[in-house]
Amino acid sequence: MKKTTLFFSLFLIAIFFNACSKELSLETTGLGGSAKGTLTDSAGNCKNIIVKGGYVVGQSVGDSNYALVNVKFTAQGKYKITSDTVNGLWFVDSGFATQTGALLVKVRAKGKPILPQKSDFVLTLNGSVCTFSLSSANPGANNDYFPNTFGSSWTYRFVPPLQTPPNWFTTTVLTNTYRIDTLTYFEFQQVDSMNNKSSYYFAKDGKGNYYAYSTIEFDYTTVLDSIVPVAKSYVSYPFMKESANVGENWTVSQPGTSWYKGQSGTSQAVFTVIQKGTPYVAGGTTYSDVIAMKREIQFKASGSTTGFAKIAEGTAYYARGTGLVDQVFPRSGGTTQAITLKTATIK
C-alpha cells in the first residue's frame, strides 16, 4: 500500500512538474517561446530585400514567389514576419528560430496581382519595419523584357541630376507602327522636362530577340558628333537576346560616315550580356528577373591602322514585365551617371 501511494505521489509530481515546464517554456525564450529579433542592423538600417519570382496580373503566386529578408535574431523561438496587403499581394512567414545571429529568411508571397503596377510593401517583425517594392505585369506579351503596348509609359530621372535641365523625361508608346526588315517597330515618344520631343523605334520577334531601329548609340544618349548621310544613319539591329548566355557578344556596324571629336571615320557597337535572370535594384525597387546588356561604342578614324578604339560604354538593365529600368555610364574618378526608372505604367 505504501509502495502504491508513493508511486502515485511521484506520478502526480511528475505531471505537475511537466505541466509547469511547458508553461515556463511558452513564456520565456527557447523553441517553445517567442523569438526576439529585428529586420534592421545596429544602426537601424534595413538591409536589401531581394524579391524572387514573376508577378503577373490575375495569376496566383506560387513557390517561386518570395522575398529574401535579412533578420538578426537575439533569442530563439517562434517568429512571424508579415507585410501589408497591396494590389492583391501580401508576404508572410512563420516558424522557429533555432539559432541566434544574422539569418536569411524566405518570406513567401500570397495572393495574385490585380493591376500592372509598382507596389510598395511594409514588412514587420517584433515592431521593426522595413520596406521593399516589386512590379507586376500583364500576362502575355508584356511579361517579357520590353513591353510595347500602346499607352505604356516610363518616367526616368538622371542620377545624379544634370547641371542643366532636363533632369527627367517620360517615354510613351504611341499607336504608330512601321514595318522594317520583316519586323513591326513601335514608336516610343520621349518628352523631357523642357518639353523637347524625340522618337525612338523598337521591335521584338516573339522569339526573345529585341531590336532597335536607330543609330548604334545608347537609348536616349548620344556619343558621336554626327553621322552622315543622316537619311541613311538608321539601322535595324538586335540590342538584347534572351537566348544569349552571360559573356556572349555581337557587333553592329554603323552605316555611313561617323564624326567624333572633329575626325571622320567608322563606328560600331559591341553588345555583351553581363547579367541574366538575376535581381537588380533601381530607384529603390528590386526587380527579380533582369538582363543586363553592356554596349561599347567604338570608333576608328579614317586612315587609322590601329583598329577600333572604345570611346564610350554603358550598361542597360531590362526587367521582365517592366522594360528598361536603368542605364549606367562610368565617368572619370570612379563615379557614374545613371538614367534610372522612376515610375512605369504598363498597359
Short mmCIF file of C-alpha atoms in Angstrom, two decimals:
data_model
loop_
_atom_site.label_atom_id
_atom_site.label_comp_id
_atom_site.label_asym_id
_atom_site.label_seq_id
_atom_site.Cartn_x
_atom_site.Cartn_y
_atom_site.Cartn_z
CA MET A 1 0.00 0.00 0.00
CA LYS A 2 2.83 2.35 0.88
CA LYS A 3 4.55 1.49 -2.41
CA THR A 4 1.35 2.23 -4.33
CA THR A 5 0.83 5.54 -2.53
CA LEU A 6 4.45 6.51 -3.09
CA PHE A 7 4.25 5.62 -6.80
CA PHE A 8 1.02 7.59 -7.22
CA SER A 9 2.52 10.61 -5.45
CA LEU A 10 5.60 10.53 -7.66
CA PHE A 11 3.34 10.25 -10.73
CA LEU A 12 1.37 13.37 -9.71
CA ILE A 13 4.59 15.26 -9.01
CA ALA A 14 5.91 14.31 -12.46
CA ILE A 15 2.72 15.52 -14.15
CA PHE A 16 2.81 18.77 -12.17
CA PHE A 17 6.48 19.34 -12.96
CA ASN A 18 5.95 18.61 -16.64
CA ALA A 19 2.99 21.00 -16.82
CA CYS A 20 4.99 23.74 -15.12
CA SER A 21 7.90 23.16 -17.52
CA LYS A 22 5.67 23.55 -20.60
CA GLU A 23 4.10 26.71 -19.26
CA LEU A 24 7.52 28.15 -18.47
CA SER A 25 8.85 27.45 -21.98
CA LEU A 26 5.91 29.24 -23.55
CA GLU A 27 6.51 32.35 -21.51
CA THR A 28 10.27 32.51 -21.93
CA THR A 29 12.67 32.13 -24.81
CA GLY A 30 13.56 28.82 -26.39
CA LEU A 31 11.82 26.87 -29.14
CA GLY A 32 8.52 26.96 -27.27
CA GLY A 33 8.60 30.70 -26.64
CA SER A 34 8.67 33.78 -28.83
CA ALA A 35 11.80 34.65 -30.73
CA LYS A 36 13.36 38.06 -30.43
CA GLY A 37 14.80 39.69 -33.50
CA THR A 38 14.87 42.68 -35.80
CA LEU A 39 14.86 43.44 -39.52
CA THR A 40 17.37 46.27 -39.10
CA ASP A 41 21.04 46.38 -38.23
CA SER A 42 22.57 48.01 -35.14
CA ALA A 43 22.33 51.41 -36.82
CA GLY A 44 18.62 50.93 -37.53
CA ASN A 45 19.11 50.49 -41.28
CA CYS A 46 17.28 47.93 -43.40
CA LYS A 47 19.36 45.58 -45.49
CA ASN A 48 18.46 44.93 -49.11
CA ILE A 49 15.38 42.72 -49.54
CA ILE A 50 15.56 40.55 -52.67
CA VAL A 51 12.25 39.68 -54.35
CA LYS A 52 12.11 36.44 -56.32
CA GLY A 53 9.67 35.22 -58.97
CA GLY A 54 7.44 36.83 -61.58
CA TYR A 55 4.23 38.64 -60.63
CA VAL A 56 1.57 38.51 -63.34
CA VAL A 57 -1.85 40.16 -63.14
CA GLY A 58 -4.61 37.64 -62.41
CA GLN A 59 -2.23 34.76 -61.74
CA SER A 60 -1.81 33.33 -58.23
CA VAL A 61 1.73 33.31 -56.93
CA GLY A 62 3.48 30.03 -56.18
CA ASP A 63 6.53 28.52 -54.52
CA SER A 64 8.89 30.58 -56.69
CA ASN A 65 7.47 33.85 -55.35
CA TYR A 66 9.09 35.06 -52.14
CA ALA A 67 11.29 37.73 -50.56
CA LEU A 68 14.70 37.01 -49.05
CA VAL A 69 14.91 39.02 -45.84
CA ASN A 70 17.87 39.56 -43.52
CA VAL A 71 16.87 39.03 -39.88
CA LYS A 72 19.02 39.40 -36.77
CA PHE A 73 17.69 37.05 -34.08
CA THR A 74 18.75 37.72 -30.48
CA ALA A 75 16.71 34.89 -28.90
CA GLN A 76 15.40 31.57 -30.18
CA GLY A 77 11.73 30.72 -30.50
CA LYS A 78 8.66 31.25 -32.63
CA TYR A 79 8.61 34.16 -35.06
CA LYS A 80 6.21 35.64 -37.60
CA ILE A 81 7.10 38.10 -40.35
CA THR A 82 4.22 39.80 -42.15
CA SER A 83 3.57 42.55 -44.67
CA ASP A 84 0.59 44.68 -45.50
CA THR A 85 -1.64 43.77 -48.47
CA VAL A 86 -1.02 45.79 -51.63
CA ASN A 87 -2.55 45.21 -55.08
CA GLY A 88 -3.83 41.77 -54.05
CA LEU A 89 -0.47 40.57 -52.72
CA TRP A 90 0.99 40.08 -49.26
CA PHE A 91 4.01 38.34 -47.73
CA VAL A 92 4.10 36.14 -44.62
CA ASP A 93 6.34 33.58 -42.95
CA SER A 94 6.30 31.92 -39.54
CA GLY A 95 8.48 29.29 -37.94
CA PHE A 96 11.12 28.63 -35.30
CA ALA A 97 14.43 30.40 -34.99
CA THR A 98 16.73 27.63 -33.80
CA GLN A 99 19.77 29.86 -33.51
CA THR A 100 20.65 33.48 -32.90
CA GLY A 101 22.55 35.87 -35.12
CA ALA A 102 22.05 37.06 -38.70
CA LEU A 103 19.87 34.74 -40.78
CA LEU A 104 18.36 34.93 -44.27
CA VAL A 105 14.63 34.16 -44.11
CA LYS A 106 12.41 33.27 -47.06
CA VAL A 107 9.12 35.18 -46.68
CA ARG A 108 6.56 33.73 -49.08
CA ALA A 109 4.22 35.77 -51.27
CA LYS A 110 0.46 35.16 -51.20
CA GLY A 111 -2.45 36.23 -53.41
CA LYS A 112 -2.37 37.44 -57.01
CA PRO A 113 -1.73 40.88 -58.55
CA ILE A 114 -4.77 42.94 -59.53
CA LEU A 115 -3.14 45.71 -61.59
CA PRO A 116 0.11 46.02 -63.60
CA GLN A 117 1.97 48.46 -61.36
CA LYS A 118 4.77 49.04 -58.92
CA SER A 119 3.72 48.12 -55.36
CA ASP A 120 5.41 49.15 -52.11
CA PHE A 121 5.24 46.77 -49.12
CA VAL A 122 5.89 47.28 -45.41
CA LEU A 123 7.41 44.25 -43.67
CA THR A 124 7.28 43.91 -39.87
CA LEU A 125 8.86 41.72 -37.18
CA ASN A 126 8.65 42.46 -33.45
CA GLY A 127 7.96 46.12 -34.14
CA SER A 128 10.88 46.57 -36.56
CA VAL A 129 9.88 47.75 -40.03
CA CYS A 130 11.47 47.59 -43.49
CA THR A 131 10.05 48.35 -46.93
CA PHE A 132 10.51 46.90 -50.40
CA SER A 133 8.90 47.16 -53.82
CA LEU A 134 8.03 44.91 -56.75
CA SER A 135 6.41 45.32 -60.14
CA SER A 136 3.58 43.22 -61.53
CA ALA A 137 2.88 42.88 -65.25
CA ASN A 138 0.05 41.99 -67.57
CA PRO A 139 0.04 38.40 -68.85
CA GLY A 140 1.20 37.52 -72.34
CA ALA A 141 3.38 39.73 -74.50
CA ASN A 142 4.13 42.26 -71.79
CA ASN A 143 5.62 39.68 -69.47
CA ASP A 144 8.88 39.87 -71.40
CA TYR A 145 11.79 42.29 -71.03
CA PHE A 146 10.50 45.11 -73.24
CA PRO A 147 6.73 45.84 -73.13
CA ASN A 148 5.48 47.77 -76.15
CA THR A 149 1.70 48.07 -75.76
CA PHE A 150 0.05 51.34 -76.74
CA GLY A 151 -0.17 53.82 -73.87
CA SER A 152 2.53 52.22 -71.72
CA SER A 153 4.87 54.84 -70.30
CA TRP A 154 8.07 55.15 -68.29
CA THR A 155 9.46 58.18 -66.48
CA TYR A 156 13.22 58.35 -65.98
CA ARG A 157 15.42 60.70 -63.97
CA PHE A 158 19.11 61.49 -64.20
CA VAL A 159 21.16 60.33 -61.20
CA PRO A 160 22.93 62.48 -60.17
CA PRO A 161 20.93 65.39 -61.66
CA LEU A 162 22.47 67.10 -64.66
CA GLN A 163 23.98 70.54 -64.16
CA THR A 164 21.39 71.99 -66.53
CA PRO A 165 17.85 70.78 -67.36
CA PRO A 166 16.31 68.48 -68.34
CA ASN A 167 16.56 66.21 -65.31
CA TRP A 168 13.77 63.82 -66.20
CA PHE A 169 11.80 62.61 -69.21
CA THR A 170 8.83 60.37 -69.97
CA THR A 171 8.68 57.83 -72.79
CA THR A 172 5.28 56.68 -74.09
CA VAL A 173 4.34 54.04 -76.67
CA LEU A 174 2.33 55.64 -79.49
CA THR A 175 -0.10 53.96 -81.88
CA ASN A 176 2.27 54.41 -84.83
CA THR A 177 3.93 51.24 -86.16
CA TYR A 178 6.38 50.73 -89.02
CA ARG A 179 7.31 47.59 -90.95
CA ILE A 180 11.10 47.36 -91.36
CA ASP A 181 13.10 44.26 -92.33
CA THR A 182 10.16 41.89 -91.58
CA LEU A 183 9.74 43.41 -88.09
CA THR A 184 6.97 45.65 -86.76
CA TYR A 185 8.51 48.63 -85.00
CA PHE A 186 6.60 50.64 -82.40
CA GLU A 187 7.21 54.34 -81.94
CA PHE A 188 8.28 55.42 -78.44
CA GLN A 189 7.99 59.18 -77.92
CA GLN A 190 10.22 60.90 -75.38
CA VAL A 191 9.13 64.19 -73.80
CA ASP A 192 11.53 65.78 -71.33
CA SER A 193 11.04 68.36 -68.58
CA MET A 194 11.73 71.15 -71.11
CA ASN A 195 9.01 69.75 -73.43
CA ASN A 196 11.57 68.63 -76.02
CA LYS A 197 10.30 65.66 -78.04
CA SER A 198 12.12 62.79 -79.72
CA SER A 199 11.05 59.45 -81.19
CA TYR A 200 12.66 56.01 -80.87
CA TYR A 201 11.68 52.75 -82.56
CA PHE A 202 11.74 49.27 -81.04
CA ALA A 203 10.56 45.81 -82.10
CA LYS A 204 10.62 42.19 -80.95
CA ASP A 205 10.29 39.00 -82.95
CA GLY A 206 8.42 36.82 -80.43
CA LYS A 207 11.47 34.58 -80.09
CA GLY A 208 13.19 36.50 -77.33
CA ASN A 209 15.09 38.93 -79.57
CA TYR A 210 14.68 42.70 -79.15
CA TYR A 211 15.53 45.23 -81.85
CA ALA A 212 16.12 48.95 -82.25
CA TYR A 213 15.85 50.97 -85.44
CA SER A 214 18.29 53.80 -84.82
CA THR A 215 21.95 54.64 -84.80
CA ILE A 216 24.17 52.32 -82.77
CA GLU A 217 24.30 54.80 -79.87
CA PHE A 218 22.66 54.37 -76.48
CA ASP A 219 18.95 54.69 -75.84
CA TYR A 220 18.30 58.37 -75.02
CA THR A 221 22.04 59.22 -75.04
CA THR A 222 24.34 60.19 -77.93
CA VAL A 223 28.13 59.97 -78.15
CA LEU A 224 29.15 60.68 -81.74
CA ASP A 225 29.25 64.24 -83.08
CA SER A 226 27.25 63.29 -86.16
CA ILE A 227 26.64 60.60 -88.77
CA VAL A 228 26.33 61.34 -92.49
CA PRO A 229 24.31 60.98 -94.52
CA VAL A 230 21.65 61.48 -91.85
CA ALA A 231 18.95 59.92 -94.03
CA LYS A 232 20.82 56.60 -94.01
CA SER A 233 22.13 56.63 -90.45
CA TYR A 234 19.47 54.30 -89.01
CA VAL A 235 19.95 50.53 -88.95
CA SER A 236 17.81 47.66 -87.61
CA TYR A 237 19.77 45.63 -85.06
CA PRO A 238 19.28 43.37 -82.00
CA PHE A 239 20.18 45.04 -78.71
CA MET A 240 19.18 42.09 -76.49
CA LYS A 241 18.78 38.32 -76.93
CA GLU A 242 17.11 36.21 -74.25
CA SER A 243 18.86 33.06 -75.50
CA ALA A 244 22.35 34.57 -75.29
CA ASN A 245 24.49 33.39 -72.39
CA VAL A 246 26.38 35.62 -69.98
CA GLY A 247 29.60 36.69 -71.69
CA GLU A 248 28.22 36.28 -75.22
CA ASN A 249 28.58 39.31 -77.51
CA TRP A 250 27.86 40.54 -81.02
CA THR A 251 28.84 43.57 -83.10
CA VAL A 252 26.68 46.03 -85.06
CA SER A 253 28.28 48.36 -87.62
CA GLN A 254 27.08 51.93 -88.04
CA PRO A 255 26.19 52.83 -91.67
CA GLY A 256 27.63 55.97 -93.21
CA THR A 257 30.47 58.16 -92.00
CA SER A 258 30.80 58.82 -88.28
CA TRP A 259 32.30 62.01 -86.88
CA TYR A 260 33.88 62.08 -83.43
CA LYS A 261 35.88 64.96 -81.94
CA GLY A 262 36.38 66.53 -85.34
CA GLN A 263 37.57 63.33 -87.02
CA SER A 264 35.73 61.30 -89.63
CA GLY A 265 35.73 57.53 -89.58
CA THR A 266 33.62 54.47 -88.91
CA SER A 267 31.94 53.31 -85.72
CA GLN A 268 30.42 50.17 -84.29
CA ALA A 269 28.72 48.91 -81.14
CA VAL A 270 29.64 45.72 -79.28
CA PHE A 271 26.83 44.22 -77.17
CA THR A 272 27.72 41.88 -74.30
CA VAL A 273 25.42 40.02 -71.89
CA ILE A 274 26.77 40.62 -68.38
CA GLN A 275 23.81 39.56 -66.22
CA LYS A 276 20.83 37.31 -66.83
CA GLY A 277 17.82 36.31 -64.74
CA THR A 278 19.16 37.89 -61.55
CA PRO A 279 17.83 40.60 -59.19
CA TYR A 280 18.69 44.26 -59.62
CA VAL A 281 17.79 47.34 -57.57
CA ALA A 282 16.93 50.55 -59.45
CA GLY A 283 15.43 53.63 -57.84
CA GLY A 284 14.75 51.73 -54.62
CA THR A 285 12.80 48.96 -56.37
CA THR A 286 14.07 45.39 -56.53
CA TYR A 287 13.43 43.73 -59.88
CA SER A 288 13.70 39.96 -59.59
CA ASP A 289 14.43 38.95 -63.20
CA VAL A 290 16.82 41.25 -65.06
CA ILE A 291 19.02 41.04 -68.14
CA ALA A 292 21.96 43.47 -68.19
CA MET A 293 23.47 44.45 -71.55
CA LYS A 294 26.75 46.31 -71.87
CA ARG A 295 27.05 48.43 -75.00
CA GLU A 296 30.52 49.60 -76.03
CA ILE A 297 30.76 52.29 -78.72
CA GLN A 298 33.95 52.02 -80.77
CA PHE A 299 35.41 54.42 -83.32
CA LYS A 300 38.13 54.12 -85.96
CA ALA A 301 39.39 57.30 -87.60
CA SER A 302 39.75 57.36 -91.38
CA GLY A 303 43.20 56.13 -92.38
CA SER A 304 43.89 54.65 -88.94
CA THR A 305 45.89 51.43 -88.84
CA THR A 306 45.30 50.73 -85.15
CA GLY A 307 41.74 49.46 -85.46
CA PHE A 308 38.69 50.40 -83.40
CA ALA A 309 39.06 52.14 -80.04
CA LYS A 310 36.45 52.37 -77.29
CA ILE A 311 35.04 55.87 -76.88
CA ALA A 312 32.14 55.13 -74.51
CA GLU A 313 30.35 52.33 -72.72
CA GLY A 314 27.21 51.89 -70.68
CA THR A 315 25.11 49.12 -69.21
CA ALA A 316 21.34 48.88 -69.66
CA TYR A 317 19.19 46.82 -67.27
CA TYR A 318 15.93 45.31 -68.55
CA ALA A 319 13.43 43.82 -66.08
CA ARG A 320 10.84 41.23 -67.03
CA GLY A 321 7.40 42.81 -67.17
CA THR A 322 8.76 46.36 -66.88
CA GLY A 323 11.37 47.02 -69.57
CA LEU A 324 14.35 49.34 -69.26
CA VAL A 325 14.84 50.20 -65.58
CA ASP A 326 18.34 51.67 -65.56
CA GLN A 327 21.24 52.82 -67.73
CA VAL A 328 24.59 53.32 -66.03
CA PHE A 329 27.57 55.07 -67.61
CA PRO A 330 31.02 55.11 -65.95
CA ARG A 331 32.65 58.52 -65.55
CA SER A 332 36.11 59.65 -64.59
CA GLY A 333 37.08 59.38 -60.94
CA GLY A 334 35.13 56.18 -60.42
CA THR A 335 31.72 57.89 -60.49
CA THR A 336 28.73 57.04 -62.67
CA GLN A 337 25.92 58.82 -64.47
CA ALA A 338 22.65 56.91 -64.50
CA ILE A 339 19.27 57.24 -66.19
CA THR A 340 17.01 55.47 -63.71
CA LEU A 341 13.36 54.49 -63.88
CA LYS A 342 11.16 56.47 -61.50
CA THR A 343 7.68 55.20 -62.42
CA ALA A 344 6.20 52.86 -65.02
CA THR A 345 2.68 52.25 -66.29
CA ILE A 346 2.36 49.08 -68.36
CA LYS A 347 -0.92 48.80 -70.25
#
